[in-house]
Short mmCIF file of C-alpha atoms and ligand atoms in Angstrom, two decimals:
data_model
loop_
_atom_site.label_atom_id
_atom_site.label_comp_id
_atom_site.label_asym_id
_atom_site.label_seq_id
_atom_site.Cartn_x
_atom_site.Cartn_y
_atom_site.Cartn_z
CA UNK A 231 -21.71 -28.42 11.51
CA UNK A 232 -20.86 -28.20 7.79
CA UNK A 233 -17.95 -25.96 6.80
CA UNK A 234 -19.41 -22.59 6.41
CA UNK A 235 -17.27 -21.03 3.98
CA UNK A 236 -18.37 -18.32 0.87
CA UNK A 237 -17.99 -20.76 -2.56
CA UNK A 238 -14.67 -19.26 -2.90
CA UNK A 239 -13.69 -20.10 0.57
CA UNK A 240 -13.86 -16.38 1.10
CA UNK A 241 -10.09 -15.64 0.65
CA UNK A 242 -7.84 -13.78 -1.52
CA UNK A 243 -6.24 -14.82 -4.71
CA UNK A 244 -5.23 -13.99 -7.80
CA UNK A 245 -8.33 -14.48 -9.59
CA UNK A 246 -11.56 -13.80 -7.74
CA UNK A 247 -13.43 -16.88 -9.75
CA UNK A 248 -16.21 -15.33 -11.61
CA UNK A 249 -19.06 -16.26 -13.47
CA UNK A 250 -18.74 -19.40 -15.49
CA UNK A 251 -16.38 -19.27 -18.85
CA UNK A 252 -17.10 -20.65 -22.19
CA UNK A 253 -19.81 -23.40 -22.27
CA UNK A 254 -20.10 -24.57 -18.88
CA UNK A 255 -16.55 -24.86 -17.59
CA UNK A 256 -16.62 -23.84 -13.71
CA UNK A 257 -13.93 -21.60 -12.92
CA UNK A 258 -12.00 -23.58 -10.53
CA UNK A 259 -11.27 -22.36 -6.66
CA UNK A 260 -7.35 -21.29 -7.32
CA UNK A 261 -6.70 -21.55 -3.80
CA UNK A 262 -5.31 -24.44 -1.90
CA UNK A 263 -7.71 -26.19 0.43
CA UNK A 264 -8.68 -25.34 3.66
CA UNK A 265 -6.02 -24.91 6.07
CA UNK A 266 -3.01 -25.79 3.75
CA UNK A 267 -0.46 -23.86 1.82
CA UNK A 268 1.18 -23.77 -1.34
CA UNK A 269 4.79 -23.02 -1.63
CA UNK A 270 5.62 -20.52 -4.66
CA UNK A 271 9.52 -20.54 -5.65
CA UNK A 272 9.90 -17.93 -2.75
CA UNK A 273 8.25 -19.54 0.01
CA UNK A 274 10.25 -22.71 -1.48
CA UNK A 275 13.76 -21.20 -1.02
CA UNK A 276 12.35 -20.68 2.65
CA UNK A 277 11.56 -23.65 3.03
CA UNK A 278 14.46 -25.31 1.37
CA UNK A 279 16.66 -23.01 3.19
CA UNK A 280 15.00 -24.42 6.63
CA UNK A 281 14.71 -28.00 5.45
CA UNK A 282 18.90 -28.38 4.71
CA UNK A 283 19.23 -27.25 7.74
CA UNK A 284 17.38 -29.82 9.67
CA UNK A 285 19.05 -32.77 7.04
CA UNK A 286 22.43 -31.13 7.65
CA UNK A 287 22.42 -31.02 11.52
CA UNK A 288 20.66 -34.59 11.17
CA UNK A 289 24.12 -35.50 9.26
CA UNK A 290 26.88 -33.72 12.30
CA UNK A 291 24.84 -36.07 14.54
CA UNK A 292 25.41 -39.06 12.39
CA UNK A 293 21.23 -39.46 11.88
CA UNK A 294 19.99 -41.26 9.36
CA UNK A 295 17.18 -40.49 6.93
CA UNK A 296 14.28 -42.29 6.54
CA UNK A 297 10.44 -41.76 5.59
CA UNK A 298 7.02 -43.43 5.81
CA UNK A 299 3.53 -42.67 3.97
CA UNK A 300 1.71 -40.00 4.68
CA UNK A 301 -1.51 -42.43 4.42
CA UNK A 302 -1.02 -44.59 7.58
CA UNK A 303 -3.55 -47.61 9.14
CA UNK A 304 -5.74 -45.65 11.23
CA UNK A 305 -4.96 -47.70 14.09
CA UNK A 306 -1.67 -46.67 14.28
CA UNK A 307 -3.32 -43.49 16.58
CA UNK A 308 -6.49 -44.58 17.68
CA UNK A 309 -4.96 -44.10 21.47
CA UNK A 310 -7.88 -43.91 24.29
CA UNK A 311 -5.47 -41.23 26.60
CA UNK A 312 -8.43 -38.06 25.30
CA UNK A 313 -5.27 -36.46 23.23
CA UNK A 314 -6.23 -33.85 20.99
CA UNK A 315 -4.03 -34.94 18.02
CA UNK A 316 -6.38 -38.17 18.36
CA UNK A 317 -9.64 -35.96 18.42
CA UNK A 318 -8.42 -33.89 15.63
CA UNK A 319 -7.38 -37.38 13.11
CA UNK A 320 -7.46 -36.87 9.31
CA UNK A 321 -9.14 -39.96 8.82
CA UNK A 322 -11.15 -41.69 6.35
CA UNK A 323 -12.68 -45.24 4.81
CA UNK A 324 -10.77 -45.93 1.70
CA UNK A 325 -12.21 -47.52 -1.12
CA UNK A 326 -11.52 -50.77 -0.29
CA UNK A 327 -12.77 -50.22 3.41
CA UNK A 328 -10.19 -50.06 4.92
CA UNK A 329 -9.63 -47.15 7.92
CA UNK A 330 -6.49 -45.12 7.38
CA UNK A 331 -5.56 -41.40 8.29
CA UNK A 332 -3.01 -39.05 7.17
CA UNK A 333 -0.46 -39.20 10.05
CA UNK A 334 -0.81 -36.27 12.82
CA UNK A 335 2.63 -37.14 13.97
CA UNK A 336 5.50 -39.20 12.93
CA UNK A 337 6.64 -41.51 15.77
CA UNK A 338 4.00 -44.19 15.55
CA UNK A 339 5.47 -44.48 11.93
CA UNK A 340 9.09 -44.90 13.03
CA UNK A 341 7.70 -47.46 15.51
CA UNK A 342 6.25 -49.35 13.33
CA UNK A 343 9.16 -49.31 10.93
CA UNK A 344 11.16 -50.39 13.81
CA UNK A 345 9.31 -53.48 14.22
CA UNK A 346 9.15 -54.39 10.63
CA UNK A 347 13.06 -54.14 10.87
CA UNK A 348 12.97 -55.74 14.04
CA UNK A 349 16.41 -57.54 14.53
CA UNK A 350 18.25 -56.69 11.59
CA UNK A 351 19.08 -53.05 12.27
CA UNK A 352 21.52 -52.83 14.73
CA UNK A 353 21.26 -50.51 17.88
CA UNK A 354 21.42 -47.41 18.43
CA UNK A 355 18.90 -46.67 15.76
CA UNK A 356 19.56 -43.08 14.93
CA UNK A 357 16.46 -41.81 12.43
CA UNK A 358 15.42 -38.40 11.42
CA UNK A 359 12.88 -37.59 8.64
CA UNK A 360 11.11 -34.03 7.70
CA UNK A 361 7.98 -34.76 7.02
CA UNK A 362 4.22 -33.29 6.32
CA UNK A 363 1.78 -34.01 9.10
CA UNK A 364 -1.91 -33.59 9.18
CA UNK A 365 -4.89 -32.56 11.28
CA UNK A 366 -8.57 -32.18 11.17
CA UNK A 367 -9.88 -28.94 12.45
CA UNK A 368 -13.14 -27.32 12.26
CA UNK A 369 -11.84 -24.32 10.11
CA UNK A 370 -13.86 -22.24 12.68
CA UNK A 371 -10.10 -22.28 15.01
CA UNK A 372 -8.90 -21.23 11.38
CA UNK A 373 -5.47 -22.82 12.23
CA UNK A 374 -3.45 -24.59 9.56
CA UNK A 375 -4.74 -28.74 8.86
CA UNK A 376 -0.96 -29.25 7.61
CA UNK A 377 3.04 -28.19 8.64
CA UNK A 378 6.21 -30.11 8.51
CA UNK A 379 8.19 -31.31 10.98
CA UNK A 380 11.38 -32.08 11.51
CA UNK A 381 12.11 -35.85 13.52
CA UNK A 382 15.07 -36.82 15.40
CA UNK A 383 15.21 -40.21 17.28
CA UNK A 384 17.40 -42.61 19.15
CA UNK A 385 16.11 -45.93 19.65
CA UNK A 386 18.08 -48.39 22.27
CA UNK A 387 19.07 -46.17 23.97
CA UNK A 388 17.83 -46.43 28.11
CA UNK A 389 20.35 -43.52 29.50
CA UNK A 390 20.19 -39.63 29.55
CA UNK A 391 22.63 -39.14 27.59
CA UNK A 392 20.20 -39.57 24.22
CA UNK A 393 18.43 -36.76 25.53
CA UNK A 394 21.30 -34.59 26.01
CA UNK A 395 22.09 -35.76 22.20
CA UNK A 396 18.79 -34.77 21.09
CA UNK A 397 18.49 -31.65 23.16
CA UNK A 398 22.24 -30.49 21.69
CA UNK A 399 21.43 -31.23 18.03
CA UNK A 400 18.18 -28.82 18.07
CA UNK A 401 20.72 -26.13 20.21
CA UNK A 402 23.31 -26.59 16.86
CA UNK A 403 20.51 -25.82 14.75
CA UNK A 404 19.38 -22.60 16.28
CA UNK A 405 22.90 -21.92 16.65
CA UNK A 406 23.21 -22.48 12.38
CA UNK A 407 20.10 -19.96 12.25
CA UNK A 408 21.05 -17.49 14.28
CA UNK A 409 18.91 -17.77 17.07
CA UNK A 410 21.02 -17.57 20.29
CA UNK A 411 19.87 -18.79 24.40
CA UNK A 412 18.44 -14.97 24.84
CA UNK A 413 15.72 -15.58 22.07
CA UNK A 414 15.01 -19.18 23.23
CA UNK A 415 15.14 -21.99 25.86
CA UNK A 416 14.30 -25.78 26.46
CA UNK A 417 11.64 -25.94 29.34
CA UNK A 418 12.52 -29.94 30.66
CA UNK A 419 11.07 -31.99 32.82
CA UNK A 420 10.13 -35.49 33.25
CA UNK A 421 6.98 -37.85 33.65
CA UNK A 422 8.99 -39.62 36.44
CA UNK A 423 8.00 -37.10 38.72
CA UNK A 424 3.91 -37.32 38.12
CA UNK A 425 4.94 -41.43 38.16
CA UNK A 426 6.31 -41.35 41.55
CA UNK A 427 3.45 -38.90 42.99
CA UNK A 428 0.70 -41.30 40.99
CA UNK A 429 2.27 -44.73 42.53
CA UNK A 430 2.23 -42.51 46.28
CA UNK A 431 -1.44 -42.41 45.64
CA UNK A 432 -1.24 -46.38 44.06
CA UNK A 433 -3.37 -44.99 40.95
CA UNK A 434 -3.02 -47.83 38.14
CA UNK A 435 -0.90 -47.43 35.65
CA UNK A 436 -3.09 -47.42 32.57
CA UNK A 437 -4.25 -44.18 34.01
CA UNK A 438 -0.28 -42.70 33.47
CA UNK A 439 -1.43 -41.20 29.49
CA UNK A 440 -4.62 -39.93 30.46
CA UNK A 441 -3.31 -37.68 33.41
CA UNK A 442 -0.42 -36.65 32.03
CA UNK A 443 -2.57 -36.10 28.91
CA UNK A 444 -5.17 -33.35 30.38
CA UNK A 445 -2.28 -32.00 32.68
CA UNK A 446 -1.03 -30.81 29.66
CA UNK A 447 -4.14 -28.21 29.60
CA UNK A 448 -2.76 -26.70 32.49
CA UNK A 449 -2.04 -23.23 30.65
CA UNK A 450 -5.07 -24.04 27.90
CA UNK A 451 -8.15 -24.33 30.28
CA UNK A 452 -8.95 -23.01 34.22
CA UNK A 453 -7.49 -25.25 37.10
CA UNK A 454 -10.86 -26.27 38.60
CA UNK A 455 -11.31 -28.14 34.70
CA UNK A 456 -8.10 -30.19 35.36
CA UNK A 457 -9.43 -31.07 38.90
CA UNK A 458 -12.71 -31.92 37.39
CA UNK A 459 -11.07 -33.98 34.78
CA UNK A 460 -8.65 -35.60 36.85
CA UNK A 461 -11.45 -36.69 39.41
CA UNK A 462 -13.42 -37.93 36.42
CA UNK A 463 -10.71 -40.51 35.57
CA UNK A 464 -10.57 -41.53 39.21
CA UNK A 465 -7.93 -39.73 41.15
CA UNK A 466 -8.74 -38.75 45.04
CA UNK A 467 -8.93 -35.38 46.10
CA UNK A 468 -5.45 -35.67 47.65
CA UNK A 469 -3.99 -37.20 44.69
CA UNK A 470 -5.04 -34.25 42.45
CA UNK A 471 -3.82 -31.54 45.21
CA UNK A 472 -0.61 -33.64 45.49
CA UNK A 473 -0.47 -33.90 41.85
CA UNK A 474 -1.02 -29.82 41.45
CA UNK A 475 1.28 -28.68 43.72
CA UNK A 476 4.50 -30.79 42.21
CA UNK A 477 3.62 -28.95 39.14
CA UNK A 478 4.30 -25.85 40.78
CA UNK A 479 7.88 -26.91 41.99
CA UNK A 480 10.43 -24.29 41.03
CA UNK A 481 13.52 -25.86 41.47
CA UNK A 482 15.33 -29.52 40.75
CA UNK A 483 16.42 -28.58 44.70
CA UNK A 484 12.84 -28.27 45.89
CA UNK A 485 11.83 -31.23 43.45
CA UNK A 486 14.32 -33.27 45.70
CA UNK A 487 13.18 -32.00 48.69
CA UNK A 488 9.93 -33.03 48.18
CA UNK A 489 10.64 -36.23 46.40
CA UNK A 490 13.58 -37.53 47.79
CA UNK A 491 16.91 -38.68 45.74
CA UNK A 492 16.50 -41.76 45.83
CA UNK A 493 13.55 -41.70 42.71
CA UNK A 494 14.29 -41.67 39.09
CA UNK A 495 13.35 -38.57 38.16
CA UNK A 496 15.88 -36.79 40.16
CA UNK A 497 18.54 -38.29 38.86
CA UNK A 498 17.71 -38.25 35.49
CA UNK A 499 17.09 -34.57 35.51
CA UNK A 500 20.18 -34.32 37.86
CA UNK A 501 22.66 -36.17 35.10
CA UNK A 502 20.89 -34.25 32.04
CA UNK A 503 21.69 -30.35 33.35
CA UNK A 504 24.96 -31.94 34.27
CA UNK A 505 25.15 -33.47 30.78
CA UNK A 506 24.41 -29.40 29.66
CA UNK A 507 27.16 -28.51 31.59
CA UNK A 508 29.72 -30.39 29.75
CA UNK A 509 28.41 -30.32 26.63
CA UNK A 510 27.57 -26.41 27.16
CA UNK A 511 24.26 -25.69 26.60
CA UNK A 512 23.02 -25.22 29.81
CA UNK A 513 22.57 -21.46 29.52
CA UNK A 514 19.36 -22.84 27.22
CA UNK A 515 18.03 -25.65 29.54
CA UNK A 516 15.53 -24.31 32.62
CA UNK A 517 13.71 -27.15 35.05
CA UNK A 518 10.06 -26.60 34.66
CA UNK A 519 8.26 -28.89 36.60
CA UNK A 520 4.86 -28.37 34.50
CA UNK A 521 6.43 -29.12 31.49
CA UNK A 522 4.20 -32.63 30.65
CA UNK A 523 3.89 -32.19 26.58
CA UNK A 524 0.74 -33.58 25.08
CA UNK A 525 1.20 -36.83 23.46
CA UNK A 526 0.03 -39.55 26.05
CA UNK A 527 3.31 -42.40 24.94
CA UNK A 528 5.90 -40.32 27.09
CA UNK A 529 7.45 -41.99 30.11
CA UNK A 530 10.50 -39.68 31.07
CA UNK A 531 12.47 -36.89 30.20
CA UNK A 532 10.21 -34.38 28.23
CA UNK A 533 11.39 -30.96 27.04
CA UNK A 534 9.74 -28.15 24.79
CA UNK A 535 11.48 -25.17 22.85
CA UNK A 536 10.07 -22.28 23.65
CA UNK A 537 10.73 -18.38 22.82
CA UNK A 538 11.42 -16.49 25.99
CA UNK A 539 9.15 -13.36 25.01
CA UNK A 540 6.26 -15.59 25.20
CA UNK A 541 4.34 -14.56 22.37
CA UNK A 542 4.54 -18.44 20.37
CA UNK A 543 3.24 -21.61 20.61
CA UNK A 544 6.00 -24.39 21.26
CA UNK A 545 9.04 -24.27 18.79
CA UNK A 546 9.76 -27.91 19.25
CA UNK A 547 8.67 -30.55 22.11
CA UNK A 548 10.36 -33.94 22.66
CA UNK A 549 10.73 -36.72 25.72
CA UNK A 550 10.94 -40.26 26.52
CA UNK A 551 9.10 -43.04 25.43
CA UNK A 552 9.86 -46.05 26.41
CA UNK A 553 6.56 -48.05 26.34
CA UNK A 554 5.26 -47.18 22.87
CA UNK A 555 5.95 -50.80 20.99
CA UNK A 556 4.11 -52.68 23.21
CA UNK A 557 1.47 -50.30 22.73
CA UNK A 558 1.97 -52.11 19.18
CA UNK A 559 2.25 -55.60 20.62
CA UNK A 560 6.08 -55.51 20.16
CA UNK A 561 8.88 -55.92 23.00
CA UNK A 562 9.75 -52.81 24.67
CA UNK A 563 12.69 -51.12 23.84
CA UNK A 564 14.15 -47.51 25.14
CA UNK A 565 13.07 -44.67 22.87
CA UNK A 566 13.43 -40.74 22.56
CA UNK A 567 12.80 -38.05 19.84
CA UNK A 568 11.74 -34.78 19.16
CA UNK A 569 9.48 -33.09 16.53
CA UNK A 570 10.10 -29.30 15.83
CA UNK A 571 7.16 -27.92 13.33
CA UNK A 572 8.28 -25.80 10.54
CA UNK A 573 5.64 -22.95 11.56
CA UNK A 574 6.78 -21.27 14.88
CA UNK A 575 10.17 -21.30 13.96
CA UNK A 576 9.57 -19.20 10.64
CA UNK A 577 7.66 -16.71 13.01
CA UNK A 578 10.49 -16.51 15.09
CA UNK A 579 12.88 -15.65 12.69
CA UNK A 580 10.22 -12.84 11.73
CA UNK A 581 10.12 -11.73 15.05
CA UNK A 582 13.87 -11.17 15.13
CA UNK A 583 14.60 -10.24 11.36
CA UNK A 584 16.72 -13.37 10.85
CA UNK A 585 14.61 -14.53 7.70
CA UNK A 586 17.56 -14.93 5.33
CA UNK A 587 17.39 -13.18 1.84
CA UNK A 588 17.53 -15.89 -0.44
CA UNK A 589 17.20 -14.61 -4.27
CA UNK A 590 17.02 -17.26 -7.64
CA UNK A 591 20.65 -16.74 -9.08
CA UNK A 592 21.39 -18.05 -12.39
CA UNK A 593 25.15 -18.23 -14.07
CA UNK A 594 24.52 -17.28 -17.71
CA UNK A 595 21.32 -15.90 -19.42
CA UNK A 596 22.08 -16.90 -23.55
CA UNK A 597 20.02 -15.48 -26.46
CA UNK A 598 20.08 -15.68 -30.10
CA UNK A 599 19.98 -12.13 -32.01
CA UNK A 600 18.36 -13.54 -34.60
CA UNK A 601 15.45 -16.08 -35.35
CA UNK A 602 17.29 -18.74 -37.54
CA UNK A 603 20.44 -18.92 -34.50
CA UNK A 604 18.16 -20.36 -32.20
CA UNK A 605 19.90 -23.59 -32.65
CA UNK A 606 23.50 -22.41 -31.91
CA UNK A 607 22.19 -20.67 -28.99
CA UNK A 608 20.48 -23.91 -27.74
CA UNK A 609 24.01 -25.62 -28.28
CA UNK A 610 25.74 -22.95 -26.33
CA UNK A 611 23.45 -23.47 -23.59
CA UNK A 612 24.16 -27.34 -23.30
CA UNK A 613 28.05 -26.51 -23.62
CA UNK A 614 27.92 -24.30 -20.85
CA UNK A 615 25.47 -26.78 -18.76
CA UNK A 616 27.80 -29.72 -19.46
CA UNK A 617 30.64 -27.78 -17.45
CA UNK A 618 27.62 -27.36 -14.86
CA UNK A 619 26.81 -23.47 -15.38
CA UNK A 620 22.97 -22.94 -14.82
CA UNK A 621 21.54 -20.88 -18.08
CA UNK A 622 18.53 -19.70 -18.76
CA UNK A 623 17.86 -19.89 -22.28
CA UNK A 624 15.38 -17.61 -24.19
CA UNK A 625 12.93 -19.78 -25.74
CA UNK A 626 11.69 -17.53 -28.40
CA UNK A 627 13.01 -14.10 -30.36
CA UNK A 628 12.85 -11.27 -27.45
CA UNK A 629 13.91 -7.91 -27.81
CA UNK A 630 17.00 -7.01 -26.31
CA UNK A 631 15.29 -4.55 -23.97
CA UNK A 632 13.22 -8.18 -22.77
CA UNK A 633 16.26 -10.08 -22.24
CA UNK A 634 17.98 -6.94 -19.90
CA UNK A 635 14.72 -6.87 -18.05
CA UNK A 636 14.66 -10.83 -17.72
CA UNK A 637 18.19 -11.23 -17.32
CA UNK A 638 17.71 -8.89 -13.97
CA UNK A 639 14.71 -10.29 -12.80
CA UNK A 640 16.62 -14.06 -12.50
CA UNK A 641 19.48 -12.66 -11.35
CA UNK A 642 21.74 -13.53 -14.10
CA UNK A 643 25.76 -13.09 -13.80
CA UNK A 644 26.09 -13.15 -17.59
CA UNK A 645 24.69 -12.68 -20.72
CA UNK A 646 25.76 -14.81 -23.54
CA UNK A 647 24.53 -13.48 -27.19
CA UNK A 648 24.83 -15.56 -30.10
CA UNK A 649 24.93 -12.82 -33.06
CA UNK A 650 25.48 -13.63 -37.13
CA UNK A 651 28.56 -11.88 -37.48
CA UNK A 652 30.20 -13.13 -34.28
CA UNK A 653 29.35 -16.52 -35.14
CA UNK A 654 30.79 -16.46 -38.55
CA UNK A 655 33.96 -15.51 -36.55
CA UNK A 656 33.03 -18.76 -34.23
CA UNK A 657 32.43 -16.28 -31.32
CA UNK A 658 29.91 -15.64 -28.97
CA UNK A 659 29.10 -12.51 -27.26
CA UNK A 660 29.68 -12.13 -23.27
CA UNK A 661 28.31 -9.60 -21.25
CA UNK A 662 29.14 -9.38 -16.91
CA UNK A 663 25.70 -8.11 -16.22
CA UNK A 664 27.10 -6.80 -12.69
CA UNK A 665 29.84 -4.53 -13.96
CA UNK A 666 28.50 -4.27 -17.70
CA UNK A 667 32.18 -5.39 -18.74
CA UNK A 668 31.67 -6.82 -22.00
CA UNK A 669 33.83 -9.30 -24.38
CA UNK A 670 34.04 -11.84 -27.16
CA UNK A 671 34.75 -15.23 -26.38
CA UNK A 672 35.65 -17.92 -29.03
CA UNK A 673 33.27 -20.67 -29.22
CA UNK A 674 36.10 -23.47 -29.05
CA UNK A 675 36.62 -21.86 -25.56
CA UNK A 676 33.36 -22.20 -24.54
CA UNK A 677 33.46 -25.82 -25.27
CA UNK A 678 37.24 -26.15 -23.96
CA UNK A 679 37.57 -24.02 -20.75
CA UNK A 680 34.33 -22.12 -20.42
CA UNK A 681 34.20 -22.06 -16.92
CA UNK A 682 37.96 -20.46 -16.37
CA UNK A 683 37.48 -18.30 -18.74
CA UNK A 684 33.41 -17.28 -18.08
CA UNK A 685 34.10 -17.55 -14.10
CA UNK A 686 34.08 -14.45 -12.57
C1 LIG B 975 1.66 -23.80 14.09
C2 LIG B 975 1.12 -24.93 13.24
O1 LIG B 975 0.94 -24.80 12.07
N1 LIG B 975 0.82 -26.07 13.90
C3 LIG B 975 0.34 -27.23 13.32
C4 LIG B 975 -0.21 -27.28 12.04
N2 LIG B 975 -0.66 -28.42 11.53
C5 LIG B 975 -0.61 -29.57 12.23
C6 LIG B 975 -1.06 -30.77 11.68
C7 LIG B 975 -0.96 -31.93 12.39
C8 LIG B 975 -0.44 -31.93 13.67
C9 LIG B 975 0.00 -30.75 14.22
C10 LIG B 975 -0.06 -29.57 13.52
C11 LIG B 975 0.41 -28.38 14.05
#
């Protein structure tokens, strides 16, 4: 159905368009479109705040960065497992026919990257990337068509202890944020176990995505769908029961018990919590059996963040993927990562009033008192941004009362004024706007040593 939205999309702003200006210029829709979001030089600092995060704990874990198009070859996703990020594709003919999309996700990118590079990067490949990833959604659901997430991945890597890598660099960032194991946990699991139960029940493997993809919907949509969904890609009725009930395993203990120790699964899940131990976050990790994660490439481990009052969506969500580039006609080769969206997490910090106060802070605020000093005020500023002191300079003649008010508003430590009489004397005015202690300071010293003598 066509998007049903008022002309104005029906949403606030700061102008309401109205009727048409002079001639016939349209007043333009001043919001963003549907489903995405500016950033104003608040929501910025947010997200700047959030982002050096991510790029710094990419850094203690010796990750490099790396980034891709947004625009990507629409066959880069066009994966037949039913997966909703496939369903929901930003995708479109460009003008030279070509079928691309804006990327949903990020992996496929850093696979095909990978390839390209093929033998001349050297393994481990340790990549991370924060990046803006898009869906198509009827607006009806009225979610968001766009967020950024946050990548980590180790490629080369067959062992457990990647995982336990990944798992502790997203604990150090909570950790950096203030979010502590009581406000969150890692839910893990792995695809080995609904492998072993699938091969008990010989079901092909080019089933594996498919299953794994609409037991994902096991908390979205009522059991008897998954049954019905499961039989309608071919499973037996004991394969589905079988399948169910392993889902509802509550402990690694019971998981052996029912699947032995000799299988994979087990022991991978065995070596990560012990992995936890060591490292010591295991007070975060919990098995959860029906932990399966959406994307239809995983093969092992999977884990997902999740806030232990229950009231969001998935923080983060990561796993195993070890047969994605031959999905791409590549060799194989051993592959983990996470995403962590830069939505929930902001909600979270809401939630438990850890949103940091982050205010625009500028050094020195310099005005001329009168019109024809404009220059020498202008030169003052570039002395005092040579020495790498952020000013704000007033661009026009302002009454003092203006430059107060401005100076507060920015957040300025000083205010420099450049006055006639002063200047004859080669000195400029300095006021400490936080303790209103004021002085003269020679203009030779603001080109020598203005930062000893302007620092506070
Ligand atoms: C909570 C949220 O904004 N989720 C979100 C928003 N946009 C997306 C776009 C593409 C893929 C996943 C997405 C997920």
């Amino acid at each position: 159905a066509a998007e049903t939205d008022s002309p104005t999309g029906g949403r606030s702003g700061a102008l309401t368009p109205g009727p048409a200006v002079a001639g016939d210029v349209q007043k333009i829709d001043v919001n963003p479109p549907k489903g995405t979001r500016d950033f104003a030089p608040e929501d910025m600092r947010l997200r700047n705040w959030l982002f050096n995060h991510f790029k710094e704990v990419s850094g203690l874990y010796g990750f490099e960065e790396v980034d891709y198009p947004v625009l990507e070859s629409e066959a880069l996703f066009t994966r037949k497992a039913g997966e909703e990020i496939k369903d929901q594709l930003y995708c479109f003919e460009d003008r030279g026919n070509r079928r691309v999309a804006l990327r949903p996700e990020l992996t496929p990118s850093l696979a095909r990257l990978v390839i390209q590079k093929g033998k001349s990067v050297s393994l481990p490949i340790k990549w991370f990337t924060v990046g803006q990833c898009w869906r198509y959604e009827r607006m009806t659901r009225g979610r968001r068509r766009e967020h950024y997430q946050w990548n980590m991945d180790i490629i080369g890597v067959p062992g457990v202890m990647a995982e336990a890598e990944l798992i502790s660099s997203i604990v150090t960032l909570f950790k950096r944020i203030g979010i502590t194991e009581l406000d969150v946990g890692f839910k893990v699991s792995s695809r080995k176990v609904l492998q072993e139960v699938l091969n008990c029940y010989s079901v092909p493997e080019n089933l594996f995505g498919k299953v794994c993809v609409i037991i994902d919907k096991i908390e979205k949509i009522p059991v008897d769908e998954i049954k019905k969904e499961l039989k309608a890609v071919g499973l037996s009725q004991e394969a589905v029961q079988e399948l169910l009930q392993v889902l509802s395993v509550k402990s690694l203990k019971e998981l052996e018990e029912r699947l032995g120790s000799s299988g994979e699964a087990v022991a991978d899940l065995k070596q990560l919590f012990s992995l936890a131990e060591k490292i010591g976050y295991s007070k975060w990790l919990q098995f959860d059996a029906s932990v399966v994660r959406g994307l239809a490439y995983y093969t092992g481990i999977v884990f997902e963040g999740f806030d232990r009052e229950g009231k969001l969506r998935a923080i983060c969500g990561g796993g195993r993927y070890d047969h994605l580039f031959s999905t791409f006609g590549a060799d194989d080769i051993a592959a983990c990562g996470f995403g962590f969206g830069d939505a929930v997490i902001v909600e979270l910090l809401k939630e438990k009033g850890l949103l940091p106060v982050l205010n625009l802070q500028i050094d020195n605020i310099v005005c001329a008192l009168d019109e024809d000093l404009q220059g020498c005020a202008a030169m003052v500023a570039s002395i005092l941004r040579e020495k790498g002191q952020s000013v704000e300079l007033v661009l026009e003649s302002k009454p003092l009362k203006w430059v107060f008010k401005r100076a507060a508003r920015i957040n300025a430590l000083r205010l420099v004024l450049v006055g006639n009489a002063e200047w004859q004397r080669g000195m400029v005015g300095v006021k400490i706007l936080s303790t209103a202690e004021q002085y003269e300071v020679k203009l030779d010293d603001l080109k020598i040593n203005i930062s000893e003598s302007l620092t506070l």
